[in-house]
DNA sequence: TAACTTCTGGATCGATTAGTATATAATTAA
DNA sequence: TTAATTATATACTAATCGATCCAGAAGTTA
């Protein structure tokens, strides 16, 4: 049975998208409700809280929105149709491409939007830190798979190699924010992937 | 001739140090004057503005303080007594060591304290972005030197290789914030430096 | 049309923001 | 001692923060 109600005057999905863009550009704390409401379609405070509950709830939703769209560039890590090396290389290149795209803020929302915050908002930092943890876990699994299928020697320290690529991947955010062009980062990725060749000499 | 005055009740250097620690931990915008004044020795608002002029001026001073102390780990890049490879490796290891030290906030103040901010404070982001630009420039010069002395082939794209190490170096901040131990990052650095060996095979 | 539900505009909440005004305390030089 | 100078504590400013309240508008169902 359809509920009786006055229809919402703004598009909730579009409003969420704009909110995500703002959080991506400015970070959680630096983005004010006033600015959010303006960019979300000049909606009133009452409409905002009725539709999104709170700034924190909106941020959580924006993070999920990001993970389900732009953030999907890391999904290649779990793509079993690719070799582990291809999975990592594809993830890095897609990450660099996405983060330098001029259609949206540069860098990664998960890395940048709550890298620091006031002590009272440490739970906000946890929200994105948890996402980073998940991605690191996928990277870890991918490298473990490389050992399992014999692509790299089993003597390799998985945590160490996970850290190599995880560190590089996170560093891309700052490069993108600082205006380093995609082509340069892409060539750097080629060089970094060369690490994989070293195992053949060491094995 | 000595000026006549009432002596300051707090230690300015110590107050600046505490301010730097707060900006390091929480970032520029998330750190309030109230908290700053409390950590700087419970100084009054009047005393604060008399001694430091404004929050922005204090931040600039804190950034310089950081660059002159903890930030000096990157000075190895310009150390001509080291080979270029040694200079980069030393810088990375010292960076990782410093940023994971439990005596102070983890990660790098230059990378974390103003990675994002509200649009009205973009000039604050510029302050630290400029420091990153300088470090990147030193890295660039170091790699150019490697070519000049014949350590790596002149066919190497200097900007590309600069990006490899600059990206990795910036990524260390997030790793350190996420609690990855020094030992793991240090072993990852060994692996990344292996890139240098690839040139011998490609040359 | 009347009853019901939901959304919206506008005023407003208390708390906090960075920064300032003023009066007084503490020092040194004359 | 007195004048000059600087730092202090206290109170305060206007603006903004995230969030709430309420009256009324806009829709659906009976």
Short mmCIF file of C-alpha atoms (C1' of nucleotides) in Angstrom, two decimals:
data_model
loop_
_atom_site.label_atom_id
_atom_site.label_comp_id
_atom_site.label_asym_id
_atom_site.label_seq_id
_atom_site.Cartn_x
_atom_site.Cartn_y
_atom_site.Cartn_z
CA UNK A 1 0.00 0.00 0.00
CA UNK A 2 1.44 3.34 -1.07
CA UNK A 3 2.13 5.76 1.73
CA UNK A 4 0.43 9.09 1.54
CA UNK A 5 2.84 12.00 1.53
CA UNK A 6 3.85 15.27 0.05
CA UNK A 7 6.44 14.50 -2.61
CA UNK A 8 10.06 15.52 -2.03
CA UNK A 9 10.99 18.55 -4.09
CA UNK A 10 14.60 17.49 -4.70
CA UNK A 11 16.23 14.38 -6.12
CA UNK A 12 17.69 12.47 -3.20
CA UNK A 13 20.22 10.56 -5.31
CA UNK A 14 21.40 13.71 -7.02
CA UNK A 15 21.68 15.47 -3.65
CA UNK A 16 23.73 12.59 -2.27
CA UNK A 17 26.01 12.75 -5.29
CA UNK A 18 26.66 16.44 -4.74
CA UNK A 19 27.30 15.84 -1.05
CA UNK A 20 29.81 13.15 -1.95
CA UNK A 21 31.58 15.58 -4.26
CA UNK A 22 31.84 18.17 -1.50
CA UNK A 23 33.17 15.70 1.07
CA UNK A 24 35.61 14.46 -1.56
CA UNK A 25 36.85 17.97 -2.28
CA UNK A 26 36.95 19.44 1.21
CA UNK A 27 36.83 16.57 3.66
CA UNK A 28 34.28 15.83 6.37
CA UNK A 29 34.89 18.55 8.92
CA UNK A 30 35.63 21.35 6.49
CA UNK A 31 32.32 20.85 4.73
CA UNK A 32 29.54 22.79 6.45
CA UNK A 33 25.84 22.02 6.47
CA UNK A 34 25.20 25.41 4.86
CA UNK A 35 27.41 24.56 1.90
CA UNK A 36 26.08 21.02 1.70
CA UNK A 37 22.48 22.19 1.58
CA UNK A 38 23.32 24.78 -1.05
CA UNK A 39 25.03 22.26 -3.33
CA UNK A 40 22.40 19.62 -2.68
CA UNK A 41 19.82 21.80 -4.38
CA UNK A 42 19.27 24.67 -2.00
CA UNK A 43 17.32 22.46 0.32
CA UNK A 44 16.19 23.68 3.72
CA UNK A 45 17.62 22.46 7.01
CA UNK A 46 14.38 20.63 7.78
CA UNK A 47 14.44 18.84 4.43
CA UNK A 48 18.05 17.90 4.94
CA UNK A 49 17.55 16.30 8.33
CA UNK A 50 14.33 14.62 7.24
CA UNK A 51 16.09 12.99 4.30
CA UNK A 52 19.57 12.32 5.68
CA UNK A 53 19.26 12.30 9.47
CA UNK A 54 22.58 14.02 10.25
CA UNK A 55 25.86 15.17 8.76
CA UNK A 56 27.55 12.02 9.99
CA UNK A 57 24.88 9.73 8.52
CA UNK A 58 25.16 11.59 5.22
CA UNK A 59 28.92 11.13 5.23
CA UNK A 60 28.57 7.39 5.80
CA UNK A 61 26.13 7.25 2.91
CA UNK A 62 28.46 9.32 0.72
CA UNK A 63 31.32 6.94 1.51
CA UNK A 64 29.18 3.98 0.47
CA UNK A 65 28.14 5.85 -2.66
CA UNK A 66 31.81 6.45 -3.46
CA UNK A 67 32.73 2.82 -2.85
CA UNK A 68 29.95 1.70 -5.14
CA UNK A 69 30.96 4.00 -8.00
CA UNK A 70 34.37 5.67 -8.27
CA UNK A 71 35.85 3.43 -5.59
CA UNK A 72 35.15 0.31 -7.65
CA UNK A 73 38.48 0.77 -9.41
CA UNK A 74 39.98 -1.46 -6.71
CA UNK A 75 37.60 -4.31 -7.44
CA UNK A 76 40.08 -5.67 -9.96
CA UNK A 77 42.01 -6.93 -6.95
CA UNK A 78 39.43 -9.64 -6.45
CA UNK A 79 39.02 -10.44 -10.14
CA UNK A 80 40.06 -14.09 -10.41
CA UNK A 81 40.01 -13.98 -14.20
CA UNK A 82 43.18 -11.89 -13.98
CA UNK A 83 46.54 -13.12 -12.85
CA UNK A 84 47.53 -11.56 -9.50
CA UNK A 85 50.05 -9.37 -11.24
CA UNK A 86 47.46 -8.20 -13.76
CA UNK A 87 44.98 -7.60 -10.96
CA UNK A 88 47.36 -5.31 -9.10
CA UNK A 89 48.56 -3.52 -12.20
CA UNK A 90 45.01 -2.96 -13.43
CA UNK A 91 43.96 -1.65 -10.02
CA UNK A 92 46.84 0.80 -9.89
CA UNK A 93 46.24 2.11 -13.40
CA UNK A 94 42.49 2.43 -12.93
CA UNK A 95 43.10 4.16 -9.60
CA UNK A 96 45.47 6.66 -11.16
CA UNK A 97 43.12 7.26 -14.08
CA UNK A 98 40.10 7.81 -11.87
CA UNK A 99 41.88 10.06 -9.37
CA UNK A 100 43.25 12.39 -12.03
CA UNK A 101 39.96 12.71 -13.89
CA UNK A 102 38.90 16.35 -14.12
CA UNK A 103 35.19 15.54 -13.80
CA UNK A 104 35.47 15.34 -10.03
CA UNK A 105 37.86 16.20 -7.17
CA UNK A 106 41.32 14.69 -7.56
CA UNK A 107 42.70 12.03 -5.29
CA UNK A 108 40.76 9.47 -3.27
CA UNK A 109 37.89 10.35 -0.95
CA UNK A 110 38.76 7.43 1.34
CA UNK A 111 42.34 8.63 1.77
CA UNK A 112 41.76 12.38 1.86
CA UNK A 113 38.39 13.23 3.39
CA UNK A 114 39.24 12.33 6.98
CA UNK A 115 43.00 11.88 7.11
CA UNK A 116 43.04 14.20 10.10
CA UNK A 117 40.21 15.47 12.28
CA UNK A 118 39.56 16.85 15.74
CA UNK A 119 39.71 14.33 18.58
CA UNK A 120 35.95 14.41 19.08
CA UNK A 121 35.53 13.13 15.51
CA UNK A 122 37.91 10.20 15.59
CA UNK A 123 34.99 7.89 14.85
CA UNK A 124 34.66 9.65 11.48
CA UNK A 125 38.27 8.85 10.70
CA UNK A 126 37.50 5.25 11.59
CA UNK A 127 34.81 5.08 8.90
CA UNK A 128 37.30 5.61 6.09
CA UNK A 129 40.15 3.83 7.86
CA UNK A 130 37.97 0.71 7.86
CA UNK A 131 37.55 0.97 4.08
CA UNK A 132 41.31 1.27 3.66
CA UNK A 133 41.69 -1.81 5.82
CA UNK A 134 39.36 -3.74 3.55
CA UNK A 135 41.23 -2.71 0.42
CA UNK A 136 44.51 -3.67 2.06
CA UNK A 137 42.98 -7.01 2.87
CA UNK A 138 42.01 -7.57 -0.77
CA UNK A 139 45.54 -6.64 -1.80
CA UNK A 140 46.89 -9.10 0.73
CA UNK A 141 44.66 -11.87 -0.61
CA UNK A 142 45.73 -11.09 -4.16
CA UNK A 143 49.40 -11.43 -3.27
CA UNK A 144 48.75 -14.61 -1.31
CA UNK A 145 47.08 -15.94 -4.45
CA UNK A 146 50.22 -15.08 -6.43
CA UNK A 147 52.15 -17.35 -4.10
CA UNK A 148 49.52 -20.07 -4.20
CA UNK A 149 49.56 -20.23 -7.98
CA UNK A 150 53.35 -20.13 -8.06
CA UNK A 151 53.60 -16.70 -9.66
CA UNK A 152 56.02 -15.54 -6.98
CA UNK A 153 58.10 -17.61 -4.57
CA UNK A 154 56.52 -18.66 -1.27
CA UNK A 155 59.48 -17.13 0.54
CA UNK A 156 58.05 -13.69 -0.16
CA UNK A 157 56.77 -11.80 2.89
CA UNK A 158 53.13 -11.16 2.02
CA UNK A 159 52.69 -8.26 4.45
CA UNK A 160 55.81 -6.61 3.10
CA UNK A 161 54.69 -6.85 -0.51
CA UNK A 162 51.16 -5.77 0.42
CA UNK A 163 52.72 -2.69 2.00
CA UNK A 164 54.70 -1.93 -1.15
CA UNK A 165 51.60 -1.63 -3.30
CA UNK A 166 49.30 -0.25 -0.60
CA UNK A 167 51.75 2.55 0.15
CA UNK A 168 52.13 3.40 -3.51
CA UNK A 169 48.39 3.32 -4.07
CA UNK A 170 47.71 5.71 -1.19
CA UNK A 171 50.46 7.99 -2.40
CA UNK A 172 48.64 8.46 -5.67
CA UNK A 173 46.06 10.62 -3.87
CA UNK A 174 48.60 13.26 -2.96
CA UNK A 175 50.15 13.16 -6.42
CA UNK A 176 46.74 13.66 -8.00
CA UNK A 177 45.93 16.53 -5.63
CA UNK A 178 49.26 18.12 -6.39
CA UNK A 179 48.47 18.08 -10.08
CA UNK A 180 50.80 15.36 -11.33
CA UNK A 181 49.32 14.29 -14.69
CA UNK A 182 47.95 10.79 -15.27
CA UNK A 183 50.54 9.97 -17.91
CA UNK A 184 53.38 10.49 -15.45
CA UNK A 185 51.78 8.40 -12.74
CA UNK A 186 50.94 5.73 -15.29
CA UNK A 187 54.56 5.46 -16.36
CA UNK A 188 55.59 5.31 -12.70
CA UNK A 189 53.20 2.38 -12.27
CA UNK A 190 54.96 0.53 -15.10
CA UNK A 191 58.22 1.00 -13.23
CA UNK A 192 56.76 -0.12 -9.90
CA UNK A 193 55.27 -3.23 -11.47
CA UNK A 194 58.80 -4.06 -12.55
CA UNK A 195 59.29 -5.16 -8.96
CA UNK A 196 57.52 -8.32 -9.99
CA UNK A 197 60.44 -9.18 -12.30
CA UNK A 198 62.84 -9.07 -9.37
CA UNK A 199 61.30 -12.19 -7.91
CA UNK A 200 62.41 -14.18 -10.93
CA UNK A 201 66.00 -13.19 -10.29
CA UNK A 202 65.75 -13.80 -6.56
CA UNK A 203 63.91 -17.11 -6.77
CA UNK B 1 69.56 48.66 24.66
CA UNK B 2 67.21 46.26 26.39
CA UNK B 3 63.54 47.00 25.98
CA UNK B 4 61.53 47.44 29.12
CA UNK B 5 58.66 44.99 29.47
CA UNK B 6 56.72 42.60 31.62
CA UNK B 7 58.21 39.14 31.10
CA UNK B 8 56.22 36.49 29.25
CA UNK B 9 54.87 33.88 31.66
CA UNK B 10 55.10 30.96 29.17
CA UNK B 11 57.91 29.53 27.05
CA UNK B 12 57.24 30.60 23.46
CA UNK B 13 59.33 27.80 21.95
CA UNK B 14 57.62 25.17 24.04
CA UNK B 15 54.21 26.63 23.17
CA UNK B 16 55.09 26.51 19.46
CA UNK B 17 56.19 22.89 19.82
CA UNK B 18 52.88 21.92 21.39
CA UNK B 19 50.98 23.81 18.67
CA UNK B 20 52.95 21.93 16.03
CA UNK B 21 52.02 18.63 17.69
CA UNK B 22 48.34 19.55 17.65
CA UNK B 23 48.37 20.62 13.99
CA UNK B 24 50.26 17.42 13.20
CA UNK B 25 47.68 15.27 14.96
CA UNK B 26 44.47 17.00 13.93
CA UNK B 27 45.25 19.20 10.96
CA UNK B 28 44.85 22.95 10.60
CA UNK B 29 41.11 23.44 10.53
CA UNK B 30 40.22 20.79 13.07
CA UNK B 31 42.48 22.37 15.67
CA UNK B 32 40.66 25.12 17.57
CA UNK B 33 42.15 28.13 19.29
CA UNK B 34 40.70 26.91 22.59
CA UNK B 35 42.54 23.61 22.34
CA UNK B 36 45.70 25.28 21.09
CA UNK B 37 45.77 27.72 24.00
CA UNK B 38 45.16 24.91 26.47
CA UNK B 39 48.00 22.76 25.13
CA UNK B 40 50.30 25.75 24.73
CA UNK B 41 50.31 26.23 28.49
CA UNK B 42 46.83 27.47 29.31
CA UNK B 43 47.64 30.84 27.87
CA UNK B 44 44.98 33.51 27.49
CA UNK B 45 43.58 34.64 24.18
CA UNK B 46 45.28 38.00 24.60
CA UNK B 47 48.65 36.35 25.23
CA UNK B 48 48.18 34.08 22.24
CA UNK B 49 47.49 36.86 19.78
CA UNK B 50 50.23 39.04 21.25
CA UNK B 51 52.79 36.28 20.77
CA UNK B 52 51.61 34.56 17.57
CA UNK B 53 49.44 37.10 15.72
CA UNK B 54 46.84 34.65 14.36
CA UNK B 55 46.05 30.98 13.90
CA UNK B 56 47.32 31.13 10.34
CA UNK B 57 50.60 32.79 11.32
CA UNK B 58 51.05 30.18 14.05
CA UNK B 59 50.48 27.39 11.53
CA UNK B 60 53.09 28.81 9.18
CA UNK B 61 55.53 28.97 12.07
CA UNK B 62 54.63 25.41 13.09
CA UNK B 63 55.28 24.21 9.54
CA UNK B 64 58.70 25.85 9.57
CA UNK B 65 59.38 24.36 12.99
CA UNK B 66 58.47 20.93 11.58
CA UNK B 67 60.65 21.38 8.52
CA UNK B 68 63.58 22.36 10.72
CA UNK B 69 63.24 19.35 13.03
CA UNK B 70 61.27 16.22 12.16
CA UNK B 71 61.04 17.20 8.50
CA UNK B 72 64.81 17.15 8.13
CA UNK B 73 64.67 13.44 7.35
CA UNK B 74 64.40 14.41 3.68
CA UNK B 75 67.62 16.40 3.76
CA UNK B 76 69.51 13.26 2.79
CA UNK B 77 68.22 13.88 -0.72
CA UNK B 78 70.66 16.75 -1.09
CA UNK B 79 73.56 14.99 0.63
CA UNK B 80 76.25 14.83 -2.06
CA UNK B 81 78.42 12.53 0.05
CA UNK B 82 75.89 9.80 -0.67
CA UNK B 83 75.31 8.17 -4.02
CA UNK B 84 71.87 9.10 -5.45
CA UNK B 85 70.59 5.64 -4.67
CA UNK B 86 71.86 5.85 -1.09
CA UNK B 87 70.35 9.32 -0.74
CA UNK B 88 66.90 8.13 -1.74
CA UNK B 89 67.06 4.95 0.28
CA UNK B 90 68.26 6.81 3.36
CA UNK B 91 65.50 9.38 2.97
CA UNK B 92 62.81 6.73 2.68
CA UNK B 93 64.07 4.78 5.70
CA UNK B 94 64.47 7.86 7.85
CA UNK B 95 61.03 9.05 6.76
CA UNK B 96 59.43 5.75 7.72
CA UNK B 97 61.29 5.65 11.02
CA UNK B 98 60.32 9.18 11.96
CA UNK B 99 56.69 8.84 10.94
CA UNK B 100 56.13 5.67 12.95
CA UNK B 101 57.82 7.00 16.10
CA UNK B 102 55.42 6.89 19.05
CA UNK B 103 56.79 10.09 20.58
CA UNK B 104 54.64 12.20 18.30
CA UNK B 105 51.70 11.92 15.88
CA UNK B 106 52.22 9.37 13.13
CA UNK B 107 52.56 10.27 9.49
CA UNK B 108 53.82 13.54 8.02
CA UNK B 109 52.49 16.95 9.00
CA UNK B 110 53.13 18.28 5.51
CA UNK B 111 51.07 15.55 3.90
CA UNK B 112 48.28 15.24 6.47
CA UNK B 113 47.59 18.57 8.17
CA UNK B 114 45.93 20.27 5.20
CA UNK B 115 45.27 17.55 2.64
CA UNK B 116 41.72 18.85 2.41
CA UNK B 117 40.15 22.06 3.70
CA UNK B 118 37.21 24.35 3.10
CA UNK B 119 37.41 26.50 -0.02
CA UNK B 120 38.01 29.67 1.99
CA UNK B 121 41.19 28.11 3.37
CA UNK B 122 42.79 26.98 0.13
CA UNK B 123 45.73 29.27 0.86
CA UNK B 124 46.46 27.10 3.90
CA UNK B 125 46.63 24.03 1.69
CA UNK B 126 49.05 25.94 -0.50
CA UNK B 127 51.45 26.40 2.42
CA UNK B 128 52.07 22.67 2.76
CA UNK B 129 51.67 21.95 -0.95
CA UNK B 130 54.61 24.29 -1.55
CA UNK B 131 56.74 22.27 0.87
CA UNK B 132 55.84 19.08 -0.95
CA UNK B 133 56.82 20.76 -4.20
CA UNK B 134 60.23 21.59 -2.78
CA UNK B 135 60.82 18.03 -1.61
CA UNK B 136 59.76 16.71 -5.00
CA UNK B 137 62.24 19.12 -6.55
CA UNK B 138 65.05 17.76 -4.38
CA UNK B 139 64.06 14.24 -5.36
CA UNK B 140 64.10 15.28 -9.00
CA UNK B 141 67.58 16.77 -8.65
CA UNK B 142 68.82 13.63 -6.93
CA UNK B 143 67.63 11.43 -9.77
CA UNK B 144 69.08 13.79 -12.35
CA UNK B 145 72.37 13.46 -10.50
CA UNK B 146 72.08 9.67 -10.78
CA UNK B 147 71.96 10.09 -14.53
CA UNK B 148 74.77 12.63 -14.56
CA UNK B 149 77.13 10.32 -12.69
CA UNK B 150 76.11 7.35 -14.80
CA UNK B 151 74.38 5.46 -12.03
CA UNK B 152 71.29 4.99 -14.18
CA UNK B 153 70.92 5.28 -17.96
CA UNK B 154 70.19 8.71 -19.42
CA UNK B 155 67.20 7.21 -21.19
CA UNK B 156 65.34 7.15 -17.89
CA UNK B 157 62.41 9.58 -17.62
CA UNK B 158 63.36 11.71 -14.63
CA UNK B 159 59.80 12.89 -13.90
CA UNK B 160 58.55 9.34 -14.03
CA UNK B 161 61.15 8.06 -11.59
CA UNK B 162 60.67 11.08 -9.34
CA UNK B 163 56.99 10.18 -9.24
CA UNK B 164 57.78 6.60 -8.28
CA UNK B 165 59.59 7.59 -5.12
CA UNK B 166 57.53 10.70 -4.35
CA UNK B 167 54.32 8.67 -4.52
CA UNK B 168 55.74 5.97 -2.28
CA UNK B 169 57.08 8.53 0.19
CA UNK B 170 53.72 10.27 0.52
CA UNK B 171 51.98 6.94 0.90
CA UNK B 172 54.02 6.25 4.01
CA UNK B 173 51.96 8.85 5.88
CA UNK B 174 48.76 6.88 5.49
CA UNK B 175 50.50 3.63 6.35
CA UNK B 176 51.90 5.17 9.52
CA UNK B 177 48.50 6.60 10.46
CA UNK B 178 46.90 3.23 9.88
CA UNK B 179 49.31 1.60 12.28
CA UNK B 180 51.55 -0.34 9.91
CA UNK B 181 54.73 -1.01 11.93
CA UNK B 182 58.08 0.45 10.93
CA UNK B 183 59.63 -2.96 10.31
CA UNK B 184 57.07 -3.75 7.63
CA UNK B 185 57.46 -0.42 5.87
CA UNK B 186 61.22 -0.75 6.10
CA UNK B 187 61.16 -4.12 4.37
CA UNK B 188 58.84 -2.66 1.73
CA UNK B 189 61.43 0.06 1.12
CA UNK B 190 64.06 -2.60 0.47
CA UNK B 191 61.77 -4.06 -2.16
CA UNK B 192 61.04 -0.68 -3.75
CA UNK B 193 64.73 0.17 -3.92
CA UNK B 194 65.11 -3.00 -5.93
CA UNK B 195 63.71 -0.96 -8.80
CA UNK B 196 67.19 0.46 -9.09
CA UNK B 197 68.48 -2.98 -10.13
CA UNK B 198 66.05 -3.09 -13.02
CA UNK B 199 67.97 -0.35 -14.80
CA UNK B 200 71.01 -2.58 -15.04
CA UNK B 201 68.99 -5.17 -16.88
CA UNK B 202 67.30 -2.61 -19.11
CA UNK B 203 70.45 -0.63 -19.92
"C1'" DT C 1 -14.51 17.67 0.64
"C1'" DA C 2 -12.28 16.02 4.87
"C1'" DA C 3 -8.81 13.48 7.18
"C1'" DC C 4 -4.24 12.16 7.14
"C1'" DT C 5 0.65 12.15 6.15
"C1'" DT C 6 4.88 14.09 4.69
"C1'" DC C 7 7.71 17.79 3.30
"C1'" DT C 8 9.18 22.70 3.33
"C1'" DG C 9 10.42 27.56 4.76
"C1'" DG C 10 11.90 30.24 8.32
"C1'" DA C 11 13.04 31.21 12.81
"C1'" DT C 12 15.81 29.74 16.23
"C1'" DC C 13 18.56 26.81 19.45
"C1'" DG C 14 22.91 26.53 22.44
"C1'" DA C 15 27.62 25.81 21.49
"C1'" DT C 16 31.71 27.06 19.38
"C1'" DT C 17 34.51 29.62 16.03
"C1'" DA C 18 38.55 33.13 15.47
"C1'" DG C 19 39.61 37.32 17.15
"C1'" DT C 20 39.36 41.96 20.05
"C1'" DA C 21 38.75 45.61 23.86
"C1'" DT C 22 39.83 47.06 28.22
"C1'" DA C 23 41.68 47.44 32.49
"C1'" DT C 24 45.34 45.96 35.33
"C1'" DA C 25 49.69 43.60 36.72
"C1'" DA C 26 54.65 43.25 36.20
"C1'" DT C 27 58.75 44.70 34.69
"C1'" DT C 28 62.78 48.28 33.50
"C1'" DA C 29 64.76 52.86 32.78
"C1'" DA C 30 65.15 57.34 34.38
"C1'" DT D 1 59.52 57.02 42.98
"C1'" DT D 2 57.67 57.75 38.46
"C1'" DA D 3 57.02 57.05 33.63
"C1'" DA D 4 57.04 53.95 29.94
"C1'" DT D 5 56.32 49.50 28.15
"C1'" DT D 6 54.63 44.91 27.70
"C1'" DA D 7 51.89 40.86 29.24
"C1'" DT D 8 48.13 39.38 31.58
"C1'" DA D 9 43.11 38.05 32.80
"C1'" DT D 10 38.46 38.78 31.86
"C1'" DA D 11 34.78 39.87 29.23
"C1'" DC D 12 33.15 40.28 24.91
"C1'" DT D 13 32.33 40.53 19.76
"C1'" DA D 14 30.07 38.94 15.31
"C1'" DA D 15 29.86 34.89 12.72
"C1'" DT D 16 29.19 30.21 12.11
"C1'" DC D 17 28.60 25.49 13.66
"C1'" DG D 18 25.21 21.31 13.56
"C1'" DA D 19 20.69 20.63 14.74
"C1'" DT D 20 15.66 21.45 16.14
"C1'" DC D 21 10.95 23.36 16.27
"C1'" DC D 22 6.74 24.78 14.35
"C1'" DA D 23 3.35 26.45 11.24
"C1'" DG D 24 1.74 25.71 6.93
"C1'" DA D 25 2.02 23.86 2.14
"C1'" DA D 26 1.35 19.82 -0.84
"C1'" DG D 27 0.20 15.67 -1.73
"C1'" DT D 28 -2.92 10.93 -1.14
"C1'" DT D 29 -6.76 8.28 0.55
"C1'" DA D 30 -11.42 7.85 2.15
#
